[in-house]
XYZ file of C-alpha atoms in Angstrom:
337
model
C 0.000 0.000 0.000
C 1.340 3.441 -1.137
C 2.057 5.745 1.979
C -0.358 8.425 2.513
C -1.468 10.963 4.851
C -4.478 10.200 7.871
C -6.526 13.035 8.782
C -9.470 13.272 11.487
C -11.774 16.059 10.949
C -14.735 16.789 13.410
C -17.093 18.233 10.971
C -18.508 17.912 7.974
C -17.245 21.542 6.742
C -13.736 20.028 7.968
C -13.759 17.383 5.819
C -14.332 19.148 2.514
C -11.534 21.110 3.243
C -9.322 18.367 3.758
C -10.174 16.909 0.668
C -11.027 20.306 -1.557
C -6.834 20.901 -0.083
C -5.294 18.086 -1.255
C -3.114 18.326 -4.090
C -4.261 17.280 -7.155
C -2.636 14.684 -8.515
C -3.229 14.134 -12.607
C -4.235 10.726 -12.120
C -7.733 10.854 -10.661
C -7.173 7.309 -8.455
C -4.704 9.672 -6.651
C -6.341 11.668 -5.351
C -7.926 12.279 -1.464
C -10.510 10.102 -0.307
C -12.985 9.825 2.489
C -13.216 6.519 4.665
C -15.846 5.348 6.680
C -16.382 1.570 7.639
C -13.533 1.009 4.951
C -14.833 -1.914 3.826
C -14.037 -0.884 0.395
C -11.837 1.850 0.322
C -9.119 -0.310 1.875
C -9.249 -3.176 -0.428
C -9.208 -0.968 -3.639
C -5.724 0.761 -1.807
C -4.186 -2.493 -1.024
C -4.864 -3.605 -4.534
C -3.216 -0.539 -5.925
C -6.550 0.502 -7.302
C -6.601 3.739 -5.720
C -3.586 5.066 -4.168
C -4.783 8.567 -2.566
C -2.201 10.608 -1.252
C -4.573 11.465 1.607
C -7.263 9.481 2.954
C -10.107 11.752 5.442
C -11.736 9.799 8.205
C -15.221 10.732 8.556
C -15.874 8.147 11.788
C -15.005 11.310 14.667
C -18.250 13.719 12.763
C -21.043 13.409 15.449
C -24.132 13.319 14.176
C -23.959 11.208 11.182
C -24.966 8.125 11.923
C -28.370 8.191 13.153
C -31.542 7.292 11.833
C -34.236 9.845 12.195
C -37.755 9.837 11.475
C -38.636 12.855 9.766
C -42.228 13.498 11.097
C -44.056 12.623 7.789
C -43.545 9.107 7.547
C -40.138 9.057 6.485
C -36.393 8.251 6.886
C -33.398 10.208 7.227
C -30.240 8.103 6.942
C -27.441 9.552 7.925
C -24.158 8.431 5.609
C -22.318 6.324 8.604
C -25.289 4.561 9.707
C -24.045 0.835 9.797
C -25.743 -1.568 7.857
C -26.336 -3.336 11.099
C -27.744 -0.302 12.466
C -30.385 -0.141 9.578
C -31.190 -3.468 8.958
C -31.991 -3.379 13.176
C -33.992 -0.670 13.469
C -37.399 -1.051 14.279
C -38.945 2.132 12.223
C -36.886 0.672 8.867
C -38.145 -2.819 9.507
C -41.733 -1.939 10.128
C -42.249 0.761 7.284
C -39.528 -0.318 4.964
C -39.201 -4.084 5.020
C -37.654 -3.872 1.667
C -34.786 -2.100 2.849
C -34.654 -4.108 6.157
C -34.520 -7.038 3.810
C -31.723 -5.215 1.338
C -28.955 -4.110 4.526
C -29.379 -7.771 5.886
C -29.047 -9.324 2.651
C -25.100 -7.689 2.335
C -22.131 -10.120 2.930
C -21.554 -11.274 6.912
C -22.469 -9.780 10.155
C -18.640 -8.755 10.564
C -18.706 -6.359 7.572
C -22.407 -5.299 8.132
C -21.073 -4.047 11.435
C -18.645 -1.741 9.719
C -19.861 -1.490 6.279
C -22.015 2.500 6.089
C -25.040 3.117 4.193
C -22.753 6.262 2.530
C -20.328 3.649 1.406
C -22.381 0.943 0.201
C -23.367 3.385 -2.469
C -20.426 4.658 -3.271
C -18.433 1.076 -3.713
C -16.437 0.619 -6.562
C -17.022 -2.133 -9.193
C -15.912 -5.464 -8.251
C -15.214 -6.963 -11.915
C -12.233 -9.122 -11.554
C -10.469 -6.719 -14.729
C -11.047 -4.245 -12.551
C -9.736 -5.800 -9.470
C -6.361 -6.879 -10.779
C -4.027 -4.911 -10.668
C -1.921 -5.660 -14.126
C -5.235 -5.068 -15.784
C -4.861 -1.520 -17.423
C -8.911 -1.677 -18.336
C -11.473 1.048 -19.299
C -12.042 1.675 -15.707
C -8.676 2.146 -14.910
C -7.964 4.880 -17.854
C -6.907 1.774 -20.644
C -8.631 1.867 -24.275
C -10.247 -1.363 -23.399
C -13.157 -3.423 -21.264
C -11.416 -6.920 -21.524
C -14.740 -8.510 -20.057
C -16.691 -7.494 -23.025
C -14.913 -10.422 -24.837
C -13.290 -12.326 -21.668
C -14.674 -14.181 -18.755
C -17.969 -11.774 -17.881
C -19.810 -14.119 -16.501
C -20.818 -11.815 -13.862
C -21.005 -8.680 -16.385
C -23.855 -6.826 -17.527
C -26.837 -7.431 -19.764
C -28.492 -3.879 -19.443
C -27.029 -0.686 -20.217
C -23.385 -1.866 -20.780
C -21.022 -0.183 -22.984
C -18.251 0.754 -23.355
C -17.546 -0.500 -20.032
C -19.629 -3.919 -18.437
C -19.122 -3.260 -15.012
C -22.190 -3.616 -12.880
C -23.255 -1.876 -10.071
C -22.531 -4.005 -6.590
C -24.692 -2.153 -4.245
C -27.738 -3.868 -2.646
C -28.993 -0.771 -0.658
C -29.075 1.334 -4.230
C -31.991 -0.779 -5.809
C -33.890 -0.645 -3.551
C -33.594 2.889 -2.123
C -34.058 3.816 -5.702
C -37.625 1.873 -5.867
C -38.528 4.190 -2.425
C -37.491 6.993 -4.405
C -35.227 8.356 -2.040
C -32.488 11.286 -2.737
C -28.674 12.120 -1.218
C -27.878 15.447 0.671
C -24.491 16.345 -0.454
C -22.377 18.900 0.480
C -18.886 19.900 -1.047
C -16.515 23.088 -1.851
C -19.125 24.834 -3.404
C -22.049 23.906 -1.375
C -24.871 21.724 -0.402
C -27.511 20.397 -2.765
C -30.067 17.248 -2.995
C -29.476 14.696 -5.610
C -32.712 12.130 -6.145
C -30.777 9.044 -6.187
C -32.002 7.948 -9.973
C -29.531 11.232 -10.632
C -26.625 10.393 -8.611
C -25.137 7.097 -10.605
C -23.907 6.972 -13.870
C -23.669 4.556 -16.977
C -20.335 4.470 -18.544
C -21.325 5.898 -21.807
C -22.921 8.557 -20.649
C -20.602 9.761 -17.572
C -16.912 10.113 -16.755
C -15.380 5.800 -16.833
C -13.680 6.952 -14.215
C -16.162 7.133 -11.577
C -19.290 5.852 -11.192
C -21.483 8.284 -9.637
C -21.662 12.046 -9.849
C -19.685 12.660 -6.716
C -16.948 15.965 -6.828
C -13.768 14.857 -5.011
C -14.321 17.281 -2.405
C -18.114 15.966 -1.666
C -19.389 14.131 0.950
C -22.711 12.561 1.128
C -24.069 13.381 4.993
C -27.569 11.337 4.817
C -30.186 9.259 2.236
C -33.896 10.616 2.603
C -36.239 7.920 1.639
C -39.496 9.678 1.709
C -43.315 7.819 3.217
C -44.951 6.316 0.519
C -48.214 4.187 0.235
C -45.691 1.465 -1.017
C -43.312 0.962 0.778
C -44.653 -1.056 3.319
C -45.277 -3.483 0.841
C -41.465 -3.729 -0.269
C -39.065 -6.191 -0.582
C -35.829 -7.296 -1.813
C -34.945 -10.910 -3.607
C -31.284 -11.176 -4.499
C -29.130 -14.400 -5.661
C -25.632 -15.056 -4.771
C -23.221 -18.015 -6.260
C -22.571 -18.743 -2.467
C -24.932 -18.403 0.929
C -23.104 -15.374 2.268
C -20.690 -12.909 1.649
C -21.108 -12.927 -2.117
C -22.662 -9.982 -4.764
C -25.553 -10.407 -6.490
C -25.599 -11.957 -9.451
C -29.072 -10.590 -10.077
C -31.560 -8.566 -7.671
C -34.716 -7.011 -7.369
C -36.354 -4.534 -5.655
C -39.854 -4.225 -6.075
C -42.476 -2.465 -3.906
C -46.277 -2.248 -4.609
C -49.713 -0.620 -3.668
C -52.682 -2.553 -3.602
C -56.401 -1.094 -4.494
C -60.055 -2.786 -4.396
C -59.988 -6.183 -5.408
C -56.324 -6.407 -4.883
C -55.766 -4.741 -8.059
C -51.986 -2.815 -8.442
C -52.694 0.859 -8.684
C -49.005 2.186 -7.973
C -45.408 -0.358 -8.772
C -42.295 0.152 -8.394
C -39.402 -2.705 -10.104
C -35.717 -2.283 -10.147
C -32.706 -4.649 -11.125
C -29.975 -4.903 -9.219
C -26.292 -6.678 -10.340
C -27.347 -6.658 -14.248
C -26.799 -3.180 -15.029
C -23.783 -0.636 -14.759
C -26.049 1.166 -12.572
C -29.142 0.317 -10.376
C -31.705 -0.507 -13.503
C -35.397 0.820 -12.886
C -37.894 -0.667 -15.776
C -40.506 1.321 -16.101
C -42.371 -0.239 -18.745
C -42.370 -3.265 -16.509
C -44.417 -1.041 -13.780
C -46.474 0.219 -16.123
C -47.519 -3.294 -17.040
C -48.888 -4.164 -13.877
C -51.206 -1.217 -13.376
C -54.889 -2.025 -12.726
C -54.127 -5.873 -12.908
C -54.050 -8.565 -10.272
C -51.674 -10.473 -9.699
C -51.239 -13.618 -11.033
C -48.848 -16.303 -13.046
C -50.036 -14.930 -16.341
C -49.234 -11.525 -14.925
C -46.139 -11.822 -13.560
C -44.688 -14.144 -16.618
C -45.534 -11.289 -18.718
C -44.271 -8.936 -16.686
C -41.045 -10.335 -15.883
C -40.470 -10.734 -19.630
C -41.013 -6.729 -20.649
C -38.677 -6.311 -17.458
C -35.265 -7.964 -19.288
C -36.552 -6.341 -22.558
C -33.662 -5.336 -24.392
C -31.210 -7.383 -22.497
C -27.844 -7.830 -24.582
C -25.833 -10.836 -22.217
C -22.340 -11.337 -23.053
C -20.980 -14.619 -24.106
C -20.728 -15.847 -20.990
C -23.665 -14.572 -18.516
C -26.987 -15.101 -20.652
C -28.191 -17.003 -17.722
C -29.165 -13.803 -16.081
C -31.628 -13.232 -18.324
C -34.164 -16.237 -17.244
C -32.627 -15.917 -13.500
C -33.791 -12.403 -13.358
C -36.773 -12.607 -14.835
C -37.287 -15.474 -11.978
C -36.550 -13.267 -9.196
C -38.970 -10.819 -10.514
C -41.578 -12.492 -10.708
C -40.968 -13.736 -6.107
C -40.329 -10.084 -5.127
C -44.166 -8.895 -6.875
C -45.316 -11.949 -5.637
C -44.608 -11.690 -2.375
C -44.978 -7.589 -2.599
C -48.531 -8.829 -3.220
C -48.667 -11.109 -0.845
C -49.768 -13.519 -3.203
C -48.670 -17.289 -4.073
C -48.201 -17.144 -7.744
């Protein structure tokens, strides 16, 4: 690991400075970063991923890891609330089972204990190009994504291009279906990002980075807003092994129910298929003023991995997906279908 230098701020205003005064190195995996639970940050740095020159510890800021109703039915997360801490809590568990269901669902007790809410968004891809150090890939500022062609069995099938990473958070889906939004401030200020805003596909954004994060910003909490459906949430995700493991595919899916059990309001997105957290709308749309059934759902789950282009090696999502989508609405129903 390349030596760097530690600091402790006590606010939030304290760390942007630290990391808005850090030089600025021309390659961007230089340059200062925050740590939290370090769950990530410290793999990437003993990899040689990242090698920051200064790394700002955000643990001493009081205030930011508490979970706070915010008097209309709603969360406030703060960014170093554990994943233990959410996935515990009796407010998240009761109103937002989904996202109960999403914290718990992350690797082992040991790592949920450390792991942040802030950081589970902001964790870097875990492609195995990526990972290794000798590979000079897309990511890493090459002219190539050696999984589009190589072993991408665990690549994307939605929205990939130029780069196949996909996105290995399990809080982002379904924080995304609760239609929740970041508070982040930086150098030049505080502002509120709704979360289907604040991640980036690779042809669209820098291939750098994955997210629309400034170096010097910070995100201090997640708002995930009272809605009619989000007691009816949930969270299905498949792993290769029974713990510790990424998705392979996920889904978040949360519903409201009207007269005669019809769907008047839906809410569907894919998690460890896309580059980012992949929301289908047409997919919603379809379920609309139907009940739910096996007809339903097959139909449904097949407008869901519309458009789907697997690689060589990971068409298997495709079916597997379309699987898991069809448990989470049926047990967002509360139906047996």
């Amino acid at each position: 690991m390349k030596a760097f230098e530690w600091m402790s701020p006590n606010t939030v205003a304290e760390a942007v400075r630290a990391l808005k005064s850090a030089p600025s190195p021309e390659d961007p995996d230089e340059a200062a970063r925050p740590i939290a639970g370090g769950q990530d940050l410290l793999t990437t740095m003993k990899d040689y991923l990242t090698r920051p020159t200064r790394v700002v510890n955000l643990k001493g800021i009081r205030g930011l890891d508490q979970i706070v109703e915010d008097g209309k039915g709603g969360v406030r997360l703060g960014a170093l609330v554990t994943l233990t801490q959410l996935e515990e809590h009796p407010f998240v568990r009761r109103n937002f089972p989904g996202l109960a269901e999403a914290a718990h669902s992350i690797a082992t007790p040991q790592i949920r204990n450390l792991g942040t809410v802030g950081g589970n968004l902001c964790q870097r891809p875990r492609c195995w190009y990526f990972r290794l150090e000798e590979a000079i890939c897309l990511k890493k500022g090459g002219s190539e994504c050696f999984a589009a062609t190589g072993e991408n069995k665990y690549n994307a099938i939605l929205g990939g291009g130029p780069s196949y990473i996909v996105h290995p958070s399990d809080l982002a889906p379904m924080l995304l279906a609760l239609g929740s939004s970041v508070s982040v401030v930086g150098a030049e200020g505080k502002r509120t990002i709704p979360l289907d805003r604040f991640f980036t596909l690779p042809a669209e954004g820098n291939l750098r980075r994955e997210n629309v994060l400034k170096n010097d910003e910070l995100i201090t909490e997640i708002h995930v807003p009272a809605s009619r459906f989000a007691a009816h949430s949930t969270y299905l995700k498949f792993k290769e092994r029974d713990s510790l493991d990424f998705a392979m595919a996920s889904v978040a899916a949360a519903l409201t129910l009207g007269t005669n059990k019809t769907v008047t309001e839906a809410r569907l997105v894919l998690g460890g298929v896309a580059p980012i957290p992949w929301r289908v709308p047409r997919a919603e749309a379809a379920l609309i003023g139907k009940t739910i059934s096996g007809d339903v759902l097959l139909k449904v789950a097949e407008i869901a991995l519309e458009g789907a282009k697997p690689l060589e090696k990971n068409a298997y999502k495709v079916p597997l997906t379309q699987t898991l989508v069809r448990r989470a609405l049926a047990k967002a129903g509360g139906v047996n279908a």
